[in-house]
mmCIF file of C-alpha atoms in Angstrom:
data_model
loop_
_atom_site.group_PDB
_atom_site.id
_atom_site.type_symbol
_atom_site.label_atom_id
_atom_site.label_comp_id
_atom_site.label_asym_id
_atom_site.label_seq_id
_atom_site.Cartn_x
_atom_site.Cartn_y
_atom_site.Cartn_z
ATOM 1 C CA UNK A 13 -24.331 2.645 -1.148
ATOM 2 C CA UNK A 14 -21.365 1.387 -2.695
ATOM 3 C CA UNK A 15 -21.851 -0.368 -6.021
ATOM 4 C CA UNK A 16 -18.813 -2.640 -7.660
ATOM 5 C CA UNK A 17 -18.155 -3.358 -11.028
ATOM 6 C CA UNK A 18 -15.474 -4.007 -13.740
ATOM 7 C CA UNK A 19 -13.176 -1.830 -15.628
ATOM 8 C CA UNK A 20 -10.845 -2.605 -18.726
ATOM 9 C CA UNK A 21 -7.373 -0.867 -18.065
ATOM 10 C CA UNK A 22 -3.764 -1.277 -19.183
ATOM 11 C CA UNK A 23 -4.668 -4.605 -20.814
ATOM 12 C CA UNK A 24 -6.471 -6.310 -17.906
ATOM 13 C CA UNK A 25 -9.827 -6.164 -16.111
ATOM 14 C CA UNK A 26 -10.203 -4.430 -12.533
ATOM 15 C CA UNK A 27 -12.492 -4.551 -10.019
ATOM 16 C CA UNK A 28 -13.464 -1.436 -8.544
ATOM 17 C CA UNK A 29 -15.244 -0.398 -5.667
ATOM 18 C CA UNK A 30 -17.162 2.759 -5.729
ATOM 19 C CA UNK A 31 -19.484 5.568 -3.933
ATOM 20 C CA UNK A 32 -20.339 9.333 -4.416
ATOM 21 C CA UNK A 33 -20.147 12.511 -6.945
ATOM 22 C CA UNK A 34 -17.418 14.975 -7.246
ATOM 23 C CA UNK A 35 -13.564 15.285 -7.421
ATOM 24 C CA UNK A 36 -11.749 11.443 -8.136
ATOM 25 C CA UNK A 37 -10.478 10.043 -5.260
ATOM 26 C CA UNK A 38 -8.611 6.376 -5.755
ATOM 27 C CA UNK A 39 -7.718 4.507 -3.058
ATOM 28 C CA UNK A 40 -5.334 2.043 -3.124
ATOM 29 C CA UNK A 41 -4.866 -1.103 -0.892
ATOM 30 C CA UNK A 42 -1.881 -3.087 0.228
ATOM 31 C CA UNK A 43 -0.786 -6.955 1.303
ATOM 32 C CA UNK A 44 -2.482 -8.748 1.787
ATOM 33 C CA UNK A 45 -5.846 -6.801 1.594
ATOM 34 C CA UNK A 46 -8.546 -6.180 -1.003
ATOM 35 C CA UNK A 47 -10.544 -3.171 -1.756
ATOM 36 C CA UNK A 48 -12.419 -3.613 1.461
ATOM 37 C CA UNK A 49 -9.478 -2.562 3.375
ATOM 38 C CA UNK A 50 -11.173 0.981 2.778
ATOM 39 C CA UNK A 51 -14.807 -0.179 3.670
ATOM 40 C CA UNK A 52 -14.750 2.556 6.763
ATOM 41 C CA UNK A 53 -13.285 5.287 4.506
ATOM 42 C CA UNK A 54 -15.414 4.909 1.323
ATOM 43 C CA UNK A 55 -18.574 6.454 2.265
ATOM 44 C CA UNK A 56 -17.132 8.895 4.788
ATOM 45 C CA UNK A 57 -14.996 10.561 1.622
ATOM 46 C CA UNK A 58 -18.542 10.430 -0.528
ATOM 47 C CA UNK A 59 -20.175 11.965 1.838
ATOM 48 C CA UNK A 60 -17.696 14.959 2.236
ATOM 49 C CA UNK A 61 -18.264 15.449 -1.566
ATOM 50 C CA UNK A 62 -15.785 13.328 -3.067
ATOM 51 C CA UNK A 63 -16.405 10.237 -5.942
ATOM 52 C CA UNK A 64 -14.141 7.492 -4.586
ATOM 53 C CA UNK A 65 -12.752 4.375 -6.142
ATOM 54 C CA UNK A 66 -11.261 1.247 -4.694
ATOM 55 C CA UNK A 67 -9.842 -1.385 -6.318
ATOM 56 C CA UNK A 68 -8.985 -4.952 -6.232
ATOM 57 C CA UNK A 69 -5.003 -4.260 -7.990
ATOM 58 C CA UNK A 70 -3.921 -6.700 -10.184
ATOM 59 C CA UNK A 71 -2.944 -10.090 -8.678
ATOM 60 C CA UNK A 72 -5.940 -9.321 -6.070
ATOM 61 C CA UNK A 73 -9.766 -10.310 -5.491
ATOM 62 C CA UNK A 74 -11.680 -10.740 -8.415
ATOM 63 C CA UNK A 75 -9.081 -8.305 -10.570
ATOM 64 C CA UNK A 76 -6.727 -9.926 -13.274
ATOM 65 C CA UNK A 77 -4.158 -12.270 -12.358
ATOM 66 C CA UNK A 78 -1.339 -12.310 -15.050
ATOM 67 C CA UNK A 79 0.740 -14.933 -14.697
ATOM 68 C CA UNK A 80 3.932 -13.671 -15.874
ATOM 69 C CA UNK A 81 6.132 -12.136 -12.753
ATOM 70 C CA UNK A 82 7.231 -9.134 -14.760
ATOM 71 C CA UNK A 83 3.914 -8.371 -15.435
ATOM 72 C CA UNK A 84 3.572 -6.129 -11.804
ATOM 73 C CA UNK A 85 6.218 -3.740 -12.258
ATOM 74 C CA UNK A 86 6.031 -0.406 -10.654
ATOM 75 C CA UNK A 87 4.888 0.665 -14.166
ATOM 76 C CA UNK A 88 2.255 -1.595 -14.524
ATOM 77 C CA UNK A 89 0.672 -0.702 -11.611
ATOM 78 C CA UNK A 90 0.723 3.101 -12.134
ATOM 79 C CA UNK A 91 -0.298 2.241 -15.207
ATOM 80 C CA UNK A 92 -3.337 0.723 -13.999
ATOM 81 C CA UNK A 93 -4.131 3.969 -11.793
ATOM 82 C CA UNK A 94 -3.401 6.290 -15.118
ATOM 83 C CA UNK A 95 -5.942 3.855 -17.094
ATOM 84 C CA UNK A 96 -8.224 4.065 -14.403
ATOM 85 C CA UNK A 97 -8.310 7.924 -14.121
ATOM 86 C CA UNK A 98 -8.532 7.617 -18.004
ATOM 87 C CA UNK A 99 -11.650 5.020 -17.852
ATOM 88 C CA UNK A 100 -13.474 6.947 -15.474
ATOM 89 C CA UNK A 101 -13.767 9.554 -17.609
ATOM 90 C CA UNK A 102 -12.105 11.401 -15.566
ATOM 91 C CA UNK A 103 -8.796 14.183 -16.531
ATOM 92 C CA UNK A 104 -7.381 13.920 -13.178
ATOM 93 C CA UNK A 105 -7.513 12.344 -9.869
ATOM 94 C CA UNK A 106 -6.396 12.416 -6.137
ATOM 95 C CA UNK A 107 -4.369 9.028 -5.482
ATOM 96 C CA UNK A 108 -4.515 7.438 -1.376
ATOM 97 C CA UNK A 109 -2.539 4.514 -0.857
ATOM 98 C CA UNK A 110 -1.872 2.719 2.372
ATOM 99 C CA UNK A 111 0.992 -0.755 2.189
ATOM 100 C CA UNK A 112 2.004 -1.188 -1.351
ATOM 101 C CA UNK A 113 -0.640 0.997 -2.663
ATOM 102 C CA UNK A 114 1.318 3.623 -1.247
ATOM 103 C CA UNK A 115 4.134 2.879 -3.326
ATOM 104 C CA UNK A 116 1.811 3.277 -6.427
ATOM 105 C CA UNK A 117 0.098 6.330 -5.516
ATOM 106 C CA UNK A 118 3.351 7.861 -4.887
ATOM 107 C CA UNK A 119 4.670 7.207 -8.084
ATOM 108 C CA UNK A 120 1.476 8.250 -10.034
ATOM 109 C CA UNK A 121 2.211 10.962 -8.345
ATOM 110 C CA UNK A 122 6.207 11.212 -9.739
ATOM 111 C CA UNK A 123 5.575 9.701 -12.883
ATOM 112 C CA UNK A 124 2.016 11.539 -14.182
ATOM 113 C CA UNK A 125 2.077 14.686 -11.700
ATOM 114 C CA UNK A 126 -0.293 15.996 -14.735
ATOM 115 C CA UNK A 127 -2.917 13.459 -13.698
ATOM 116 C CA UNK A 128 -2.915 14.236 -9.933
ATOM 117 C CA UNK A 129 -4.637 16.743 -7.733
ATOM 118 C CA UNK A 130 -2.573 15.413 -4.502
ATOM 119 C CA UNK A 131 -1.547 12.369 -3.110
ATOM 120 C CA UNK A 132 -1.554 10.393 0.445
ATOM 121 C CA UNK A 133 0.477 7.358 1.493
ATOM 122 C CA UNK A 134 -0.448 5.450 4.720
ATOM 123 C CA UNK A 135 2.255 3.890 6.330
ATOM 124 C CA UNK A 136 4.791 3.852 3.582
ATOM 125 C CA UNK A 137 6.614 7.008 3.222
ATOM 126 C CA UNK A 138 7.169 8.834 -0.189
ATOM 127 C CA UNK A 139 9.878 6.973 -2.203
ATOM 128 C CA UNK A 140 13.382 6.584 -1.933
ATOM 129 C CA UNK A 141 16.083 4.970 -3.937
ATOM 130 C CA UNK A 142 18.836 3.454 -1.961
ATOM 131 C CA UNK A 143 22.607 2.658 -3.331
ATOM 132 C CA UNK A 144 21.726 -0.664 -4.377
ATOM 133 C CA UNK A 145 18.797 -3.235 -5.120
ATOM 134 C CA UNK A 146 16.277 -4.154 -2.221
ATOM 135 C CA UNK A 147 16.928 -7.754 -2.302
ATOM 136 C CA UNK A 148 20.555 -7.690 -2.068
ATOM 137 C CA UNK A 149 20.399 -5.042 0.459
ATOM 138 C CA UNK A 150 17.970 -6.986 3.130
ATOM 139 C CA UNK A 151 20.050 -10.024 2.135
ATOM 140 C CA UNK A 152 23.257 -8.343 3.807
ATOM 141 C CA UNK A 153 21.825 -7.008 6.610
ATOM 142 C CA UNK A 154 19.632 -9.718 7.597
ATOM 143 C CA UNK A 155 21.550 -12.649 6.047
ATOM 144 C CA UNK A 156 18.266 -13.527 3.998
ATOM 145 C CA UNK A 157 15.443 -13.486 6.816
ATOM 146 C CA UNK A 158 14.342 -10.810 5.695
ATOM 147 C CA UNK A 159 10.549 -11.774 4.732
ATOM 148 C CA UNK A 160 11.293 -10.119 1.377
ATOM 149 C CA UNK A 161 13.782 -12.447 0.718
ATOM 150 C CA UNK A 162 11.587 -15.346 1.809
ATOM 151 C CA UNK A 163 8.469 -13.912 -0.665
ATOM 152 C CA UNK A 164 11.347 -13.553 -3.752
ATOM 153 C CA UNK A 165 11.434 -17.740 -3.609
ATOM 154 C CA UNK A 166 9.001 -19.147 -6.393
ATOM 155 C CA UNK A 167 6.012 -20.594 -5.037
ATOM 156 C CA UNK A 168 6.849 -20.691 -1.484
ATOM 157 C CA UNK A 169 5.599 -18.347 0.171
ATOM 158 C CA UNK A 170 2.542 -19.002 -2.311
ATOM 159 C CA UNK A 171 2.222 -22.682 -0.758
ATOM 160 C CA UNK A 172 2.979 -22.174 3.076
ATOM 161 C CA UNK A 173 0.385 -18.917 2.704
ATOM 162 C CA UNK A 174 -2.578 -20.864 0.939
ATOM 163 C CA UNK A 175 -2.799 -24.016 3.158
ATOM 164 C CA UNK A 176 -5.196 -22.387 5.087
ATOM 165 C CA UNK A 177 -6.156 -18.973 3.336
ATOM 166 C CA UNK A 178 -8.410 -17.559 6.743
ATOM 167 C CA UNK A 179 -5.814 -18.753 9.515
ATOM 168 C CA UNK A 180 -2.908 -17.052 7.133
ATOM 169 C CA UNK A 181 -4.810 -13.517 7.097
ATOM 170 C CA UNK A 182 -5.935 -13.524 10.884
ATOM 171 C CA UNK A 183 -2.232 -14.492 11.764
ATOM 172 C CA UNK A 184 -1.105 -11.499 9.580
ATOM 173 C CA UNK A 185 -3.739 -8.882 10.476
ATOM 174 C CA UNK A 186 -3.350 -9.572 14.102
ATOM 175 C CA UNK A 187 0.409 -9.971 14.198
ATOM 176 C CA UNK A 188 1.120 -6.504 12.283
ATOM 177 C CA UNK A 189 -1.515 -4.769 13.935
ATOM 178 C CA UNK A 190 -0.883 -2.253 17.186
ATOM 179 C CA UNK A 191 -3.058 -4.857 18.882
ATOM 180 C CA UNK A 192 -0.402 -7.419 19.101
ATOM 181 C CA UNK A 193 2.362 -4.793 20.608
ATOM 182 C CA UNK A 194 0.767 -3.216 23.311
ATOM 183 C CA UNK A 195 4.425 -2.250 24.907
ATOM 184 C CA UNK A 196 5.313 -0.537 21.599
ATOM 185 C CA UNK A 197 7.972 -3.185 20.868
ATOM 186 C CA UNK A 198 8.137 -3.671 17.047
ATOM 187 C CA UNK A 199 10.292 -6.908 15.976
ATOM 188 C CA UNK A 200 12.001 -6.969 12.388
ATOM 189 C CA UNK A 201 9.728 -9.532 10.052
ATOM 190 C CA UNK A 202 12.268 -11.833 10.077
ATOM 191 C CA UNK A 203 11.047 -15.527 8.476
ATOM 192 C CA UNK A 204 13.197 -19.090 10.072
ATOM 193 C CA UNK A 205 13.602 -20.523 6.091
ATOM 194 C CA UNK A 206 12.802 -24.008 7.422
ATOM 195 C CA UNK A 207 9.894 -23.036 9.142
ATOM 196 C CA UNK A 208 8.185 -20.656 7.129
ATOM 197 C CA UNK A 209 7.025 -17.335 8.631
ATOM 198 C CA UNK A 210 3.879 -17.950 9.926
ATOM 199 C CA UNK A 211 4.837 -20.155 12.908
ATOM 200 C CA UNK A 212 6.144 -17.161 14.600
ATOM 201 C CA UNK A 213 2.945 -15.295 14.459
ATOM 202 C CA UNK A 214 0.124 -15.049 17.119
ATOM 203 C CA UNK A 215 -3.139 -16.465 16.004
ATOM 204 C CA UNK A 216 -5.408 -14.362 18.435
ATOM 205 C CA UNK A 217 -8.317 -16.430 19.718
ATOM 206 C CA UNK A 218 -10.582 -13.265 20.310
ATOM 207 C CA UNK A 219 -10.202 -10.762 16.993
ATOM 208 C CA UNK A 220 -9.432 -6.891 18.373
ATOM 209 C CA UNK A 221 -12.443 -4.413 17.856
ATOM 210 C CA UNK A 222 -11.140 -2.722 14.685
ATOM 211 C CA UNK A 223 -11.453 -5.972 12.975
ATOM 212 C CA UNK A 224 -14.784 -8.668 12.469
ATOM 213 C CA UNK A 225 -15.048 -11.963 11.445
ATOM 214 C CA UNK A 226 -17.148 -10.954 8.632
ATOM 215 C CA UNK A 227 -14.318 -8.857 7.176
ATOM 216 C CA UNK A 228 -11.874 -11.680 7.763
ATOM 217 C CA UNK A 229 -14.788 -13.864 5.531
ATOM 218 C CA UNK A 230 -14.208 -10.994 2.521
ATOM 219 C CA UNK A 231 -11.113 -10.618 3.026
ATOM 220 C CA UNK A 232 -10.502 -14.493 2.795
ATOM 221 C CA UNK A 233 -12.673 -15.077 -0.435
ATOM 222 C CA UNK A 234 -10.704 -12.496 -1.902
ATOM 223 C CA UNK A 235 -7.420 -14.726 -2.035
ATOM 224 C CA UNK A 236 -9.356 -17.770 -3.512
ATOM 225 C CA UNK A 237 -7.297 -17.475 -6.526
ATOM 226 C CA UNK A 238 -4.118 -17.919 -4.141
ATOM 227 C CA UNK A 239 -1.535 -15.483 -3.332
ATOM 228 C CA UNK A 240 1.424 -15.865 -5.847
ATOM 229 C CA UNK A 241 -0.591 -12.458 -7.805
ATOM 230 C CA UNK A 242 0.110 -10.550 -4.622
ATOM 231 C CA UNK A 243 3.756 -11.773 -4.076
ATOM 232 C CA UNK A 244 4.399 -11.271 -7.892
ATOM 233 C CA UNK A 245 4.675 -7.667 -6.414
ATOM 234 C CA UNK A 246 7.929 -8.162 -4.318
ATOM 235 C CA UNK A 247 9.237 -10.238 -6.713
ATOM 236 C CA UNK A 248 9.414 -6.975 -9.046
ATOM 237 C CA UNK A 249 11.623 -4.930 -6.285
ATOM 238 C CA UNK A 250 15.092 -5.270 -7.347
ATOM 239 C CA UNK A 251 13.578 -4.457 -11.239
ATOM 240 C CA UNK A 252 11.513 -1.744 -9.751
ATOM 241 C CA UNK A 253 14.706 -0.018 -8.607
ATOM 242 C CA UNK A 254 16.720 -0.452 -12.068
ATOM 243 C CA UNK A 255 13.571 0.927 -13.761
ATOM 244 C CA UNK A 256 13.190 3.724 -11.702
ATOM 245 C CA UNK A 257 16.458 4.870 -12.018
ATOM 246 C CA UNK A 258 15.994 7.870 -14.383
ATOM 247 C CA UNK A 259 13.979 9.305 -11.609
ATOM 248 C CA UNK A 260 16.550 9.066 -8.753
ATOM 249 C CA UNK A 261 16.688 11.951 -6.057
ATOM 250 C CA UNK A 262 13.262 13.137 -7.671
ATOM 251 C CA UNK A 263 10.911 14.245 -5.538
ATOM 252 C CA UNK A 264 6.998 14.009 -5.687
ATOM 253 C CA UNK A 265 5.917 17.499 -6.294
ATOM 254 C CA UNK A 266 1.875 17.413 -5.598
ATOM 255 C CA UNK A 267 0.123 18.249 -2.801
ATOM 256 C CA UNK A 268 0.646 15.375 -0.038
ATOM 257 C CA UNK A 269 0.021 13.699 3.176
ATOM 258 C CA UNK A 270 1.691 11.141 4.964
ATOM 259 C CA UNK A 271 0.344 9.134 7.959
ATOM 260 C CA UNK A 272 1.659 5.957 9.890
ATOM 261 C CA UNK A 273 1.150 4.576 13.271
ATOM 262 C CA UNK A 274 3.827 4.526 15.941
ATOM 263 C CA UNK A 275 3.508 0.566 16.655
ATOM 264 C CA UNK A 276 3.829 0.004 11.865
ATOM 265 C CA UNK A 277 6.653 -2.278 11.543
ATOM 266 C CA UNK A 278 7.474 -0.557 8.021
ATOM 267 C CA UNK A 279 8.599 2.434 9.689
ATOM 268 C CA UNK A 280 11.229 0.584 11.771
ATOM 269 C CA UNK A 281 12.528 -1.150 8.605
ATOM 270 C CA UNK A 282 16.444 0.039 8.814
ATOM 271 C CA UNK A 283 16.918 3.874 7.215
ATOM 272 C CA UNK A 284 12.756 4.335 7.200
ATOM 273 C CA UNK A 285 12.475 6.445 10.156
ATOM 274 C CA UNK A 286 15.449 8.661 9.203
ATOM 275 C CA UNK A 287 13.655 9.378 5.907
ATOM 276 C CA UNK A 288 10.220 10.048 7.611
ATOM 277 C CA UNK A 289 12.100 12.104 10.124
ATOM 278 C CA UNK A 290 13.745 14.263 7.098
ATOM 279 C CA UNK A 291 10.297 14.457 4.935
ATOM 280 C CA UNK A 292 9.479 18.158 5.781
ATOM 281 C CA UNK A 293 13.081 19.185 5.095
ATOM 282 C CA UNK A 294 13.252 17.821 1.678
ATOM 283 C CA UNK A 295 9.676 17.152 0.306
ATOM 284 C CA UNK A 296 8.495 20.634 -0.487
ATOM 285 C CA UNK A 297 4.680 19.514 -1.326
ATOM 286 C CA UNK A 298 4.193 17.983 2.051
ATOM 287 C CA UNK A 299 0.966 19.971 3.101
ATOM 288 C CA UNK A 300 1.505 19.570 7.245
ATOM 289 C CA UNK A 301 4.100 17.413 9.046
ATOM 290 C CA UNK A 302 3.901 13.247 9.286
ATOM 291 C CA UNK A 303 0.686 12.485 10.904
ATOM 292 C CA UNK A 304 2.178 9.673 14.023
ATOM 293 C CA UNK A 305 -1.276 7.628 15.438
ATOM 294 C CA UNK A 306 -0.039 6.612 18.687
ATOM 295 C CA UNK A 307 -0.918 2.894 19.609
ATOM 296 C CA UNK A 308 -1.762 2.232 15.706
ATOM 297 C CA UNK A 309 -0.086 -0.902 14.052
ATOM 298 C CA UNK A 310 0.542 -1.522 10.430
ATOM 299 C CA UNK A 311 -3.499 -1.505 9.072
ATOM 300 C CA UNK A 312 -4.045 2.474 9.582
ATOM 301 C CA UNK A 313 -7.329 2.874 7.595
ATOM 302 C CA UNK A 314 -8.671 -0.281 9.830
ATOM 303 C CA UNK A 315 -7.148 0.894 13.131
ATOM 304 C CA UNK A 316 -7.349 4.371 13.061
ATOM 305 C CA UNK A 317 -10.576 4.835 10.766
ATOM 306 C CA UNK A 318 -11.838 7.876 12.753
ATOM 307 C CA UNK A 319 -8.534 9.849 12.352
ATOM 308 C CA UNK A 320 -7.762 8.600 9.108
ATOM 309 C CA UNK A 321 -11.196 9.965 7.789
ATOM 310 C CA UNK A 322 -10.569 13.573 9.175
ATOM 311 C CA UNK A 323 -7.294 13.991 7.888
ATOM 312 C CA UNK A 324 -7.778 12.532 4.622
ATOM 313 C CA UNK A 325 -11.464 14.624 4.351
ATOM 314 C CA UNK A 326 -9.205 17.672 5.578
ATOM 315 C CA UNK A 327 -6.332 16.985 3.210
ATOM 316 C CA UNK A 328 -8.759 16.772 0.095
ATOM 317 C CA UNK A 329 -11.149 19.795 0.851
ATOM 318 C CA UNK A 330 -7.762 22.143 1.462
ATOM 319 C CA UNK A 331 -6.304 20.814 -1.783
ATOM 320 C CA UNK A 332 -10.079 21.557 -3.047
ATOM 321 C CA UNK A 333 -10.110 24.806 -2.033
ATOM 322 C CA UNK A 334 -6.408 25.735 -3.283
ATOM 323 C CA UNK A 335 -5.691 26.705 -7.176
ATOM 324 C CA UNK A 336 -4.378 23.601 -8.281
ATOM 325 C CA UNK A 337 -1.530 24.317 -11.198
ATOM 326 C CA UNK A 338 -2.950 22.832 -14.866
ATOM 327 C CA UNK A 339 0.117 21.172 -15.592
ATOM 328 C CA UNK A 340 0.107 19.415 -12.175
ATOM 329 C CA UNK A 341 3.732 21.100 -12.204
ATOM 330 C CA UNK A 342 6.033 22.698 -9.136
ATOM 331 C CA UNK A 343 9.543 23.396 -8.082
ATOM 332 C CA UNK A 344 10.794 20.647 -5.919
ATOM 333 C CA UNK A 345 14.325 19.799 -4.865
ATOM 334 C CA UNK A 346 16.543 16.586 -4.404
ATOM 335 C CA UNK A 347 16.197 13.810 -1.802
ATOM 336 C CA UNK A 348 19.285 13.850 0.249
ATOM 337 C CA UNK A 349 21.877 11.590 -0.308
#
């Protein structure tokens, strides 16, 4: 069964999630999602052997919600994932993320490649520095649609999102979901600044199978503390990418797995496919190719919980079964410019 509790790291208080003996496996959810985003993978992983962890992160559920912006860097939140490792008792840890969790579990992987056994991003592929800042970037090509752009504005996003919390999450879940695109036809998430972004998404009237109305009743308590936590995370891009800049053209050298669905809008964000396209070529820890889920929108885990199991279970038992190096240390090369 899985039993929650809370656990002091990096200065705040997490919630956490958690089932089983054996190796550490976090798992890591995205936006707008809550630990439950892994309820089909949790006791699937325990019962192939594995002690797994999910938390609320920071800004989310019944986790800490500092109030300062700069408070969810990239570094905080890896930080959080070292400290939880660390808390747990634990010396090191294999790190799944799927959204922005993927983000973080990639760079605990970069950053503290002594702390991880090997790492898997859903959706989002490994990272990669552009030229220039995110916001400034989208703002050029888009002319400021972008919904980046629109979450960057103080409080509104925040307000047009929590006028009605449930309606908000069914409009997202549905509209990002392969359920929504049955030609395959993925639009850019483009937000009308008068109108707000959620106008232009489909509020379903029956939910699709992967997804209940008692998960949209978690999932909706989880953002009664609003959602300017969760934006607070977008609003740390552009400063993400000036802090990160020591590790430009590094590559994550752990073991890892990447998997995304071929209806995700992320992957049709401009440049993403080229770099998903190029991952075997220049990420030399990458244990098999991209894992594509045909017909699977941007909630893999929750789409796709059958195929995500058996590739994360055989990910994690190969890595088990492999000498892992102490130091967490290998050759790797440089991303391509």
């Amino acid at each position: 069964m899985v039993t929650h509790r809370f656990v002091d790291v990096n200065g705040i208080r997490l919630h956490i999630a958690e089932q089983g003996e054996g190796p550490l496996v976090i798992l890591l959810h995205g936006f707008p999602e809550s630990w439950h985003s892994w309820h089909h993978q949790i006791g699937a992983l325990a019962d192939a052997g594995f002690h797994v962890v999910a938390p609320d992160q920071r800004g989310y559920g019944s986790s800490d919600h500092p109030d300062e912006v700069d408070a969810y860097t990239i570094f905080h939140l890896v930080g959080d994932v070292v400290g939880l490792i660390q808390e747990l008792g634990e010396e090191k840890a294999y790190v799944v993320g799927h959204d922005w969790g993927a983000p973080v579990a990639w760079h605990t992987a970069l950053l503290r490649p002594d702390l991880v056994l090997g790492v898997a991003g859903l959706s989002v592929p490994p990272p990669y520095r552009g030229t220039q800042r995110p916001m400034a970037m989208m703002q050029e090509i888009f002319q400021g649609r972008f919904y980046w752009n629109y979450f960057n504005q103080p409080g509104v996003a925040d307000a047009e999102f929590g006028r009605d919390t449930r309606t908000t999450l069914r409009k997202f879940l549905y509209s990002a979901s392969g359920s929504a695109s049955p030609s395959g036809e993925i639009m850019q998430p483009l937000v009308d600044p008068e109108k707000g972004w959620l106008v232009a998404m489909e509020d379903p009237e029956v939910l699709p199978e992967w997804l209940t109305e008692e998960d949209l009743d978690t999932l909706t308590e989880s953002f009664s503390k609003g959602f300017t936590g969760a934006l607070n995370w977008y609003r740390n891009l552009d400063r993400n990418w000036d802090l990160t800049a020591p590790w430009n053209n590094a590559v994550v050298t752990r073991p890892a797995l990447y998997i995304f669905g071929d209806r995700d809008l992320v992957p049709a964000f401009p440049g993403a496919r080229d770099v998903i396209d190029q991952l075997p070529n220049f990420m030399p820890s990458l244990v098999r190719a991209p894992i594509e889920l045909p017909g699977c929108g941007h909630w893999t885990q929750q789409e796709r919980p059958a195929e995500v199991n058996a590739a994360l279970i055989d990910f994690l038992t190969t890595c088990e079964g492999q000498d892992q190096d102490p130091e967490g240390q290998q050759s790797g090369g440089a991303v391509p410019s």
